[in-house]
mmCIF file of C-alpha atoms in Angstrom:
data_model
loop_
_atom_site.group_PDB
_atom_site.id
_atom_site.type_symbol
_atom_site.label_atom_id
_atom_site.label_comp_id
_atom_site.label_asym_id
_atom_site.label_seq_id
_atom_site.Cartn_x
_atom_site.Cartn_y
_atom_site.Cartn_z
ATOM 1 C CA MET A 1 87.515 25.462 6.082
ATOM 2 C CA LYS A 2 86.190 22.221 7.423
ATOM 3 C CA LYS A 3 84.417 24.097 10.198
ATOM 4 C CA LYS A 4 82.708 26.399 7.669
ATOM 5 C CA TYR A 5 81.645 23.376 5.608
ATOM 6 C CA ILE A 6 80.037 21.642 8.613
ATOM 7 C CA THR A 7 78.352 24.873 9.634
ATOM 8 C CA GLY A 8 76.900 25.190 6.128
ATOM 9 C CA ILE A 9 75.461 21.677 6.278
ATOM 10 C CA VAL A 10 73.864 22.331 9.653
ATOM 11 C CA VAL A 11 72.304 25.555 8.380
ATOM 12 C CA PHE A 12 71.009 23.745 5.287
ATOM 13 C CA LEU A 13 69.435 20.964 7.376
ATOM 14 C CA LEU A 14 67.788 23.457 9.702
ATOM 15 C CA VAL A 15 66.305 25.357 6.779
ATOM 16 C CA ALA A 16 65.094 22.106 5.203
ATOM 17 C CA MET A 17 63.453 21.009 8.453
ATOM 18 C CA PHE A 18 61.799 24.396 8.751
ATOM 19 C CA LEU A 19 60.415 24.175 5.224
ATOM 20 C CA VAL A 20 59.123 20.645 5.774
ATOM 21 C CA GLY A 21 57.482 21.778 8.993
ATOM 22 C CA CYS A 22 55.832 24.648 7.167
ATOM 23 C CA GLY A 23 54.664 22.257 4.464
ATOM 24 C CA ASN A 24 53.136 19.891 6.995
ATOM 25 C CA SER A 25 51.531 22.817 8.736
ATOM 26 C CA ASN A 26 50.046 24.002 5.464
ATOM 27 C CA ASN A 27 48.856 20.493 4.616
ATOM 28 C CA ASN A 28 47.271 20.140 8.040
ATOM 29 C CA SER A 29 45.662 23.537 7.654
ATOM 30 C CA ASN A 30 44.365 22.634 4.204
ATOM 31 C CA SER A 31 43.076 19.291 5.488
ATOM 32 C CA LYS A 32 41.308 20.953 8.399
ATOM 33 C CA ALA A 33 39.909 23.584 6.082
ATOM 34 C CA GLN A 34 38.586 20.857 3.761
ATOM 35 C CA GLU A 35 36.980 19.047 6.694
ATOM 36 C CA THR A 36 35.402 22.312 7.792
ATOM 37 C CA ASN A 37 34.099 22.907 4.272
ATOM 38 C CA ASN A 38 32.662 19.392 4.093
ATOM 39 C CA GLU A 39 30.958 19.862 7.436
ATOM 40 C CA LYS A 40 29.642 23.208 6.253
ATOM 41 C CA VAL A 41 28.135 21.616 3.133
ATOM 42 C CA VAL A 42 26.338 19.021 5.217
ATOM 43 C CA THR A 43 25.309 21.468 7.918
ATOM 44 C CA ASP A 44 23.975 23.881 5.321
ATOM 45 C CA PHE A 45 21.678 21.265 3.741
ATOM 46 C CA PRO A 46 19.039 22.176 2.863
ATOM 47 C CA LYS A 47 19.626 25.793 1.876
ATOM 48 C CA LYS A 48 16.688 26.061 -0.530
ATOM 49 C CA ASN A 49 13.416 24.440 -1.588
ATOM 50 C CA ILE A 50 13.313 20.666 -1.968
ATOM 51 C CA GLU A 51 11.241 19.317 -4.853
ATOM 52 C CA LEU A 52 9.178 16.199 -4.242
ATOM 53 C CA ILE A 53 8.247 14.624 -7.578
ATOM 54 C CA VAL A 54 4.867 12.868 -7.616
ATOM 55 C CA PRO A 55 4.555 10.647 -10.716
ATOM 56 C CA PHE A 56 0.751 10.797 -10.791
ATOM 57 C CA ALA A 57 -1.888 13.503 -11.157
ATOM 58 C CA ALA A 58 -2.956 15.859 -8.381
ATOM 59 C CA GLY A 59 -5.943 14.593 -6.426
ATOM 60 C CA GLY A 60 -4.974 10.916 -6.261
ATOM 61 C CA GLY A 61 -3.721 8.890 -3.323
ATOM 62 C CA THR A 62 -0.029 9.295 -4.114
ATOM 63 C CA ASP A 63 -0.489 13.048 -4.384
ATOM 64 C CA ALA A 64 -2.434 13.186 -1.106
ATOM 65 C CA VAL A 65 0.223 11.246 0.809
ATOM 66 C CA ALA A 66 3.003 13.373 -0.689
ATOM 67 C CA ARG A 67 1.364 16.703 0.181
ATOM 68 C CA ALA A 68 0.604 15.718 3.762
ATOM 69 C CA LEU A 69 4.123 14.339 4.191
ATOM 70 C CA ALA A 70 5.686 17.462 2.674
ATOM 71 C CA ASN A 71 3.874 19.683 5.170
ATOM 72 C CA ALA A 72 5.188 17.589 8.049
ATOM 73 C CA ALA A 73 8.736 17.346 6.658
ATOM 74 C CA GLU A 74 9.054 21.112 6.248
ATOM 75 C CA LYS A 75 8.963 21.445 10.024
ATOM 76 C CA GLN A 76 12.040 19.219 10.264
ATOM 77 C CA LEU A 77 14.006 20.540 7.283
ATOM 78 C CA GLY A 78 13.374 24.252 7.760
ATOM 79 C CA GLN A 79 12.779 24.683 4.022
ATOM 80 C CA PRO A 80 9.693 24.319 1.796
ATOM 81 C CA VAL A 81 9.064 20.905 0.239
ATOM 82 C CA VAL A 82 7.404 21.667 -3.094
ATOM 83 C CA ILE A 83 5.196 19.079 -4.817
ATOM 84 C CA VAL A 84 5.804 18.665 -8.558
ATOM 85 C CA ASN A 85 3.319 16.424 -10.400
ATOM 86 C CA LYS A 86 4.961 14.716 -13.392
ATOM 87 C CA THR A 87 2.428 12.387 -14.984
ATOM 88 C CA GLY A 88 2.576 9.909 -17.831
ATOM 89 C CA GLY A 89 3.586 6.351 -18.580
ATOM 90 C CA SER A 90 1.870 4.966 -15.460
ATOM 91 C CA GLY A 91 4.395 6.806 -13.322
ATOM 92 C CA ALA A 92 7.428 6.158 -15.533
ATOM 93 C CA VAL A 93 7.784 9.790 -16.681
ATOM 94 C CA GLY A 94 8.006 11.266 -13.192
ATOM 95 C CA MET A 95 10.150 8.515 -11.727
ATOM 96 C CA THR A 96 12.575 8.677 -14.653
ATOM 97 C CA GLU A 97 12.956 12.429 -14.233
ATOM 98 C CA GLY A 98 13.587 11.921 -10.529
ATOM 99 C CA ALA A 99 16.271 9.302 -11.116
ATOM 100 C CA ASN A 100 18.026 11.525 -13.660
ATOM 101 C CA SER A 101 18.026 14.617 -11.447
ATOM 102 C CA LYS A 102 21.148 16.085 -9.875
ATOM 103 C CA PRO A 103 22.184 13.905 -6.891
ATOM 104 C CA ASP A 104 22.308 16.739 -4.368
ATOM 105 C CA GLY A 105 19.251 15.955 -2.236
ATOM 106 C CA TYR A 106 17.130 18.766 -3.627
ATOM 107 C CA THR A 107 15.036 16.398 -5.747
ATOM 108 C CA VAL A 108 13.207 13.590 -3.962
ATOM 109 C CA THR A 109 10.855 11.238 -5.805
ATOM 110 C CA MET A 110 7.835 9.435 -4.431
ATOM 111 C CA ILE A 111 8.203 6.001 -5.974
ATOM 112 C CA THR A 112 5.322 3.548 -6.117
ATOM 113 C CA ARG A 113 4.806 -0.117 -6.901
ATOM 114 C CA GLU A 114 5.032 0.762 -10.592
ATOM 115 C CA ILE A 115 8.815 1.071 -10.157
ATOM 116 C CA VAL A 116 8.685 -2.734 -9.850
ATOM 117 C CA SER A 117 5.853 -3.631 -12.234
ATOM 118 C CA LEU A 118 6.783 -1.468 -15.240
ATOM 119 C CA PRO A 119 10.247 -2.956 -15.876
ATOM 120 C CA LEU A 120 8.927 -6.474 -15.270
ATOM 121 C CA MET A 121 6.457 -5.944 -18.107
ATOM 122 C CA GLY A 122 9.074 -4.359 -20.344
ATOM 123 C CA LEU A 123 7.214 -1.041 -20.299
ATOM 124 C CA ALA A 124 9.989 1.087 -18.797
ATOM 125 C CA SER A 125 13.746 0.949 -18.380
ATOM 126 C CA ILE A 126 13.635 2.695 -14.999
ATOM 127 C CA SER A 127 13.852 0.521 -11.864
ATOM 128 C CA ALA A 128 14.467 0.806 -8.133
ATOM 129 C CA ASP A 129 18.157 0.150 -8.803
ATOM 130 C CA ASP A 130 18.387 3.609 -10.399
ATOM 131 C CA PHE A 131 17.715 5.225 -7.020
ATOM 132 C CA ASP A 132 19.162 5.468 -3.546
ATOM 133 C CA LEU A 133 16.273 4.689 -1.218
ATOM 134 C CA ILE A 134 15.248 6.928 1.670
ATOM 135 C CA ALA A 135 12.203 5.230 3.226
ATOM 136 C CA ASN A 136 8.862 3.602 2.570
ATOM 137 C CA ILE A 137 5.994 5.690 3.899
ATOM 138 C CA ASN A 138 2.666 4.096 3.081
ATOM 139 C CA GLN A 139 0.957 0.816 2.219
ATOM 140 C CA ASP A 140 -2.719 0.288 1.357
ATOM 141 C CA PRO A 141 -4.949 -2.552 0.180
ATOM 142 C CA ALA A 142 -6.860 -2.283 -3.091
ATOM 143 C CA MET A 143 -10.640 -1.849 -3.259
ATOM 144 C CA ILE A 144 -13.096 -2.665 -6.063
ATOM 145 C CA LEU A 145 -15.411 0.286 -6.730
ATOM 146 C CA VAL A 146 -18.516 0.833 -8.855
ATOM 147 C CA LYS A 147 -20.905 3.731 -9.319
ATOM 148 C CA SER A 148 -23.619 3.813 -6.657
ATOM 149 C CA ASP A 149 -26.354 2.788 -9.128
ATOM 150 C CA SER A 150 -24.325 -0.060 -10.657
ATOM 151 C CA LYS A 151 -26.069 -3.356 -11.360
ATOM 152 C CA TYR A 152 -23.295 -5.153 -9.497
ATOM 153 C CA ASN A 153 -23.995 -5.739 -5.824
ATOM 154 C CA SER A 154 -20.926 -7.815 -5.032
ATOM 155 C CA ALA A 155 -17.536 -8.717 -6.417
ATOM 156 C CA LYS A 156 -18.968 -12.133 -7.272
ATOM 157 C CA ASP A 157 -21.659 -10.474 -9.426
ATOM 158 C CA LEU A 158 -18.962 -8.562 -11.305
ATOM 159 C CA LEU A 159 -16.789 -11.619 -11.857
ATOM 160 C CA ASP A 160 -19.706 -13.822 -12.913
ATOM 161 C CA ASP A 161 -20.658 -11.240 -15.539
ATOM 162 C CA ALA A 162 -17.041 -11.058 -16.713
ATOM 163 C CA LYS A 163 -17.010 -14.822 -17.245
ATOM 164 C CA LYS A 164 -20.155 -14.577 -19.376
ATOM 165 C CA ASN A 165 -18.885 -11.552 -21.318
ATOM 166 C CA PRO A 166 -15.092 -11.814 -21.639
ATOM 167 C CA GLY A 167 -13.366 -8.553 -22.525
ATOM 168 C CA GLN A 168 -16.613 -6.555 -22.483
ATOM 169 C CA ILE A 169 -16.685 -5.077 -18.974
ATOM 170 C CA LYS A 170 -14.801 -1.779 -18.910
ATOM 171 C CA PHE A 171 -12.195 -1.320 -16.199
ATOM 172 C CA ALA A 172 -10.641 2.084 -15.418
ATOM 173 C CA SER A 173 -6.980 1.197 -15.010
ATOM 174 C CA THR A 174 -4.953 3.553 -12.820
ATOM 175 C CA ALA A 175 -1.681 2.169 -14.179
ATOM 176 C CA LYS A 176 -0.379 -0.055 -16.937
ATOM 177 C CA PRO A 177 0.072 -2.827 -16.038
ATOM 178 C CA ASN A 178 -2.521 -2.879 -13.260
ATOM 179 C CA PHE A 179 -1.582 -5.746 -10.982
ATOM 180 C CA TYR A 180 -4.757 -5.373 -8.915
ATOM 181 C CA VAL A 181 -6.936 -6.521 -11.789
ATOM 182 C CA LEU A 182 -4.309 -8.842 -13.284
ATOM 183 C CA ALA A 183 -4.299 -10.822 -10.042
ATOM 184 C CA LEU A 184 -8.091 -11.125 -10.286
ATOM 185 C CA GLU A 185 -8.009 -12.103 -13.954
ATOM 186 C CA ILE A 186 -5.452 -14.846 -13.368
ATOM 187 C CA ASP A 187 -7.132 -16.224 -10.254
ATOM 188 C CA GLN A 188 -10.669 -16.150 -11.674
ATOM 189 C CA ASP A 189 -9.822 -16.837 -15.339
ATOM 190 C CA VAL A 190 -11.592 -13.713 -16.619
ATOM 191 C CA LYS A 191 -10.740 -10.836 -18.957
ATOM 192 C CA PHE A 192 -11.700 -7.171 -18.605
ATOM 193 C CA ASN A 193 -11.452 -4.327 -21.104
ATOM 194 C CA HIS A 194 -8.646 -2.177 -19.655
ATOM 195 C CA ILE A 195 -9.103 1.577 -20.229
ATOM 196 C CA PRO A 196 -5.946 3.472 -19.127
ATOM 197 C CA TYR A 197 -6.038 6.593 -16.927
ATOM 198 C CA ASN A 198 -3.363 8.625 -15.136
ATOM 199 C CA GLY A 199 -4.060 7.455 -11.611
ATOM 200 C CA ALA A 200 -7.156 7.402 -9.416
ATOM 201 C CA ALA A 201 -7.666 11.154 -9.863
ATOM 202 C CA GLU A 202 -8.768 10.394 -13.440
ATOM 203 C CA ALA A 203 -10.155 6.872 -13.006
ATOM 204 C CA ILE A 204 -12.720 7.787 -10.341
ATOM 205 C CA PRO A 205 -14.415 10.514 -12.451
ATOM 206 C CA ALA A 206 -14.542 7.986 -15.305
ATOM 207 C CA VAL A 207 -16.572 5.639 -13.101
ATOM 208 C CA LEU A 208 -18.812 8.455 -11.876
ATOM 209 C CA GLY A 209 -19.405 9.573 -15.456
ATOM 210 C CA GLY A 210 -20.442 6.096 -16.541
ATOM 211 C CA HIS A 211 -17.557 5.786 -19.006
ATOM 212 C CA VAL A 212 -16.391 2.537 -17.383
ATOM 213 C CA ASP A 213 -17.995 -0.156 -15.253
ATOM 214 C CA PHE A 214 -15.566 -0.206 -12.336
ATOM 215 C CA THR A 215 -12.141 0.662 -11.048
ATOM 216 C CA ILE A 216 -9.774 -0.580 -8.369
ATOM 217 C CA THR A 217 -8.048 1.992 -6.173
ATOM 218 C CA ASN A 218 -6.938 2.380 -2.597
ATOM 219 C CA PRO A 219 -9.720 3.183 -0.089
ATOM 220 C CA GLY A 220 -8.306 6.602 0.762
ATOM 221 C CA GLU A 221 -8.390 7.689 -2.867
ATOM 222 C CA ALA A 222 -12.166 7.284 -3.023
ATOM 223 C CA LEU A 223 -13.221 7.868 0.577
ATOM 224 C CA SER A 224 -15.006 11.185 -0.032
ATOM 225 C CA GLN A 225 -17.026 9.744 -2.942
ATOM 226 C CA ILE A 226 -17.883 6.655 -0.902
ATOM 227 C CA LYS A 227 -19.097 8.759 2.022
ATOM 228 C CA ALA A 228 -21.068 10.984 -0.363
ATOM 229 C CA GLY A 229 -22.849 7.925 -1.746
ATOM 230 C CA GLN A 230 -21.443 8.396 -5.247
ATOM 231 C CA LEU A 231 -19.286 5.278 -5.268
ATOM 232 C CA ARG A 232 -20.023 1.870 -3.817
ATOM 233 C CA PRO A 233 -17.216 -0.466 -2.749
ATOM 234 C CA LEU A 234 -17.817 -4.102 -3.628
ATOM 235 C CA ALA A 235 -14.865 -5.596 -1.770
ATOM 236 C CA VAL A 236 -11.469 -4.845 -0.293
ATOM 237 C CA MET A 237 -8.497 -6.933 -1.439
ATOM 238 C CA ALA A 238 -7.135 -7.433 2.082
ATOM 239 C CA ASP A 239 -6.920 -10.137 4.714
ATOM 240 C CA SER A 240 -9.432 -8.375 6.956
ATOM 241 C CA ARG A 241 -12.027 -5.595 6.831
ATOM 242 C CA LEU A 242 -11.002 -1.975 7.251
ATOM 243 C CA GLU A 243 -11.730 -0.093 10.467
ATOM 244 C CA ASN A 244 -12.966 3.003 8.621
ATOM 245 C CA LEU A 245 -15.163 0.969 6.250
ATOM 246 C CA PRO A 246 -16.287 -2.015 8.341
ATOM 247 C CA ASP A 247 -19.280 -2.844 6.132
ATOM 248 C CA VAL A 248 -17.128 -3.588 3.091
ATOM 249 C CA PRO A 249 -16.389 -7.324 2.818
ATOM 250 C CA THR A 250 -13.047 -8.788 1.802
ATOM 251 C CA LEU A 251 -12.704 -10.824 -1.377
ATOM 252 C CA LYS A 252 -11.821 -13.777 0.823
ATOM 253 C CA GLU A 253 -15.294 -13.613 2.375
ATOM 254 C CA GLU A 254 -16.692 -14.226 -1.114
ATOM 255 C CA GLY A 255 -14.406 -17.199 -1.629
ATOM 256 C CA ILE A 256 -11.868 -15.309 -3.747
ATOM 257 C CA ASP A 257 -8.364 -15.681 -2.336
ATOM 258 C CA VAL A 258 -6.771 -12.563 -3.841
ATOM 259 C CA VAL A 259 -4.942 -9.964 -1.736
ATOM 260 C CA SER A 260 -3.372 -6.933 -3.370
ATOM 261 C CA GLY A 261 -2.460 -3.315 -2.737
ATOM 262 C CA THR A 262 0.141 -0.646 -3.255
ATOM 263 C CA TRP A 263 2.941 1.139 -1.459
ATOM 264 C CA ARG A 264 4.580 4.550 -1.690
ATOM 265 C CA GLY A 265 8.093 5.501 -0.658
ATOM 266 C CA LEU A 266 10.840 8.058 -1.153
ATOM 267 C CA ALA A 267 14.049 7.878 -3.156
ATOM 268 C CA VAL A 268 16.810 10.161 -4.426
ATOM 269 C CA PRO A 269 19.122 9.937 -7.452
ATOM 270 C CA LYS A 270 21.932 7.403 -7.294
ATOM 271 C CA GLY A 271 25.092 8.938 -5.865
ATOM 272 C CA THR A 272 23.466 11.389 -3.458
ATOM 273 C CA PRO A 273 25.925 12.014 -0.556
ATOM 274 C CA LYS A 274 25.327 9.792 2.464
ATOM 275 C CA GLU A 275 25.234 12.770 4.830
ATOM 276 C CA VAL A 276 22.454 14.351 2.777
ATOM 277 C CA LYS A 277 20.509 11.078 2.670
ATOM 278 C CA ASP A 278 20.841 10.779 6.441
ATOM 279 C CA ILE A 279 19.380 14.266 6.907
ATOM 280 C CA LEU A 280 16.465 13.455 4.599
ATOM 281 C CA SER A 281 15.879 10.068 6.231
ATOM 282 C CA ASP A 282 15.759 11.580 9.692
ATOM 283 C CA ALA A 283 13.429 14.377 8.581
ATOM 284 C CA PHE A 284 10.946 12.103 6.813
ATOM 285 C CA LYS A 285 10.971 9.553 9.640
ATOM 286 C CA LYS A 286 10.008 12.300 12.071
ATOM 287 C CA ALA A 287 7.445 13.562 9.556
ATOM 288 C CA CYS A 288 5.782 10.120 9.638
ATOM 289 C CA GLU A 289 5.424 10.526 13.397
ATOM 290 C CA ASP A 290 4.055 14.067 13.135
ATOM 291 C CA GLU A 291 0.664 14.331 14.866
ATOM 292 C CA GLN A 292 -1.019 16.191 12.010
ATOM 293 C CA PHE A 293 0.313 13.743 9.418
ATOM 294 C CA VAL A 294 -0.814 10.721 11.440
ATOM 295 C CA ASP A 295 -4.257 12.281 11.935
ATOM 296 C CA PHE A 296 -4.615 13.022 8.214
ATOM 297 C CA MET A 297 -3.617 9.497 7.213
ATOM 298 C CA GLU A 298 -6.030 7.894 9.680
ATOM 299 C CA LYS A 299 -8.971 10.062 8.623
ATOM 300 C CA SER A 300 -8.182 9.432 4.954
ATOM 301 C CA THR A 301 -7.929 5.644 5.404
ATOM 302 C CA LEU A 302 -4.314 5.758 4.244
ATOM 303 C CA GLY A 303 -1.958 3.414 6.054
ATOM 304 C CA ILE A 304 1.403 4.486 7.458
ATOM 305 C CA TYR A 305 3.991 1.779 6.869
ATOM 306 C CA TYR A 306 7.448 3.180 7.581
ATOM 307 C CA LEU A 307 10.565 1.273 6.539
ATOM 308 C CA ASP A 308 14.111 2.615 6.598
ATOM 309 C CA ALA A 309 16.295 2.431 3.482
ATOM 310 C CA GLU A 310 17.646 -1.068 4.142
ATOM 311 C CA GLU A 311 14.241 -2.495 5.071
ATOM 312 C CA PHE A 312 12.710 -0.781 2.052
ATOM 313 C CA ARG A 313 15.237 -2.414 -0.273
ATOM 314 C CA THR A 314 14.369 -5.869 1.095
ATOM 315 C CA PHE A 315 10.668 -5.051 0.797
ATOM 316 C CA ILE A 316 11.087 -4.093 -2.885
ATOM 317 C CA ASP A 317 13.092 -7.256 -3.575
ATOM 318 C CA ASN A 318 10.294 -9.368 -2.085
ATOM 319 C CA ASP A 319 7.624 -7.506 -4.063
ATOM 320 C CA THR A 320 9.643 -7.980 -7.243
ATOM 321 C CA GLU A 321 9.658 -11.722 -6.636
ATOM 322 C CA LEU A 322 5.886 -11.720 -6.041
ATOM 323 C CA LEU A 323 5.028 -9.690 -9.146
ATOM 324 C CA SER A 324 7.446 -11.736 -11.245
ATOM 325 C CA LYS A 325 5.263 -14.780 -10.607
ATOM 326 C CA ILE A 326 2.209 -12.918 -11.942
ATOM 327 C CA VAL A 327 4.160 -11.844 -15.026
ATOM 328 C CA ASP A 328 5.257 -15.439 -15.604
ATOM 329 C CA GLU A 329 1.621 -16.564 -15.441
ATOM 330 C CA LEU A 330 0.650 -13.902 -17.973
ATOM 331 C CA LYS A 331 3.361 -15.056 -20.365
ATOM 332 C CA LYS A 332 2.114 -18.639 -20.141
ATOM 333 C CA GLU A 333 -1.348 -17.496 -21.241
ATOM 334 C CA GLN A 334 -0.048 -15.591 -24.264
#
C-alpha cells in the first residue's frame, strides 16, 4: 500500500512538472510571437501614405520647403508623402490638427516659429509641448520688401515715415503676432497698421496690388518677384548680406540693430512610438542631404539648418526665451 502511495506521488509530480514545462514553453512561444509582431509593426512602417500638414497656404515658403522635403523623403520611406495645407489662425489651425492626430507616424506636421509666438501672446493653446519633435529643417532671415515703384528707397526711409505717421503705413502681416515687425517697432519706437494675411503666399500679392505699403518675409518666398523686378528688398534682417542677393544691405548697415527670421521643423503627435519616430528621423535627415533637395534650397535662397530632436527642443526653448522678452516689452507699452 505504501509503495502504491509513493508511486502515485511520483506520477503526480512528473505530470505537474510536465504541465509547468508546457506552460513555460507556451509563455516563451507567446513572448517570442509578441516580439515578432512588434518587430513586424516597426518593420512594416510605413505601409501607406504619410500626410505632411503645412499650416500655411500653398505657394509660401513653408509650403515650398515642405514639398521639396517630401519629394526627397519619399525616396527613403518608400511611400508617398502627401502635402495637406491647413490654413488659419496664423498656423494654429494646422498645427492643432497635427497635434491631435493619431500618434501612429502617418501624420507629420511642419511646425514654425508660430508654435512659440502664438501661445506667448495668448492667441493659441497649442505649443511645442503638445508634440514629439522629429527635426528642424530650415532657418531663414527676414527681409523687408516693397513694390518696385515704392517711394521708399531704404529701410531708414520707411522707418522715418512711420515715425512721422504712426499707425498709418500698412504692413502685410504673414502671421499674428508678427515678430519681425514687432522687433522693429520696439527697437525704433514706431507703429505700423498691421493687415493680416495667411502667409507670404497672400501677403506678397497684397504688396504687388498696392493694398499695403510693405511686407516682411523670408528671401526665398519672394525671390521670383525680386528677380522679375516686381518687388524691391529694402534690407535683410541678418548679421550679414545674403550670397544670392548681395546688393541688399542689412539693417545693421543702416544703424538698426535688429536681427530676425524664422525656422521650420517637423513634429508628430505626442505618444508616437519611438521606433516609428526613429524611422521618420532617419528618413528626413537623409532627405535634408538629398542632392535635389539641397540644390532646390540653394537656388531658392532657403537655408538648410538641420537639428535632431534633442537639439531642436533646446533650440525651441532658447527661442521661447528670446520671444518672451519681446512680449514683456509689448506688455510694458500697453
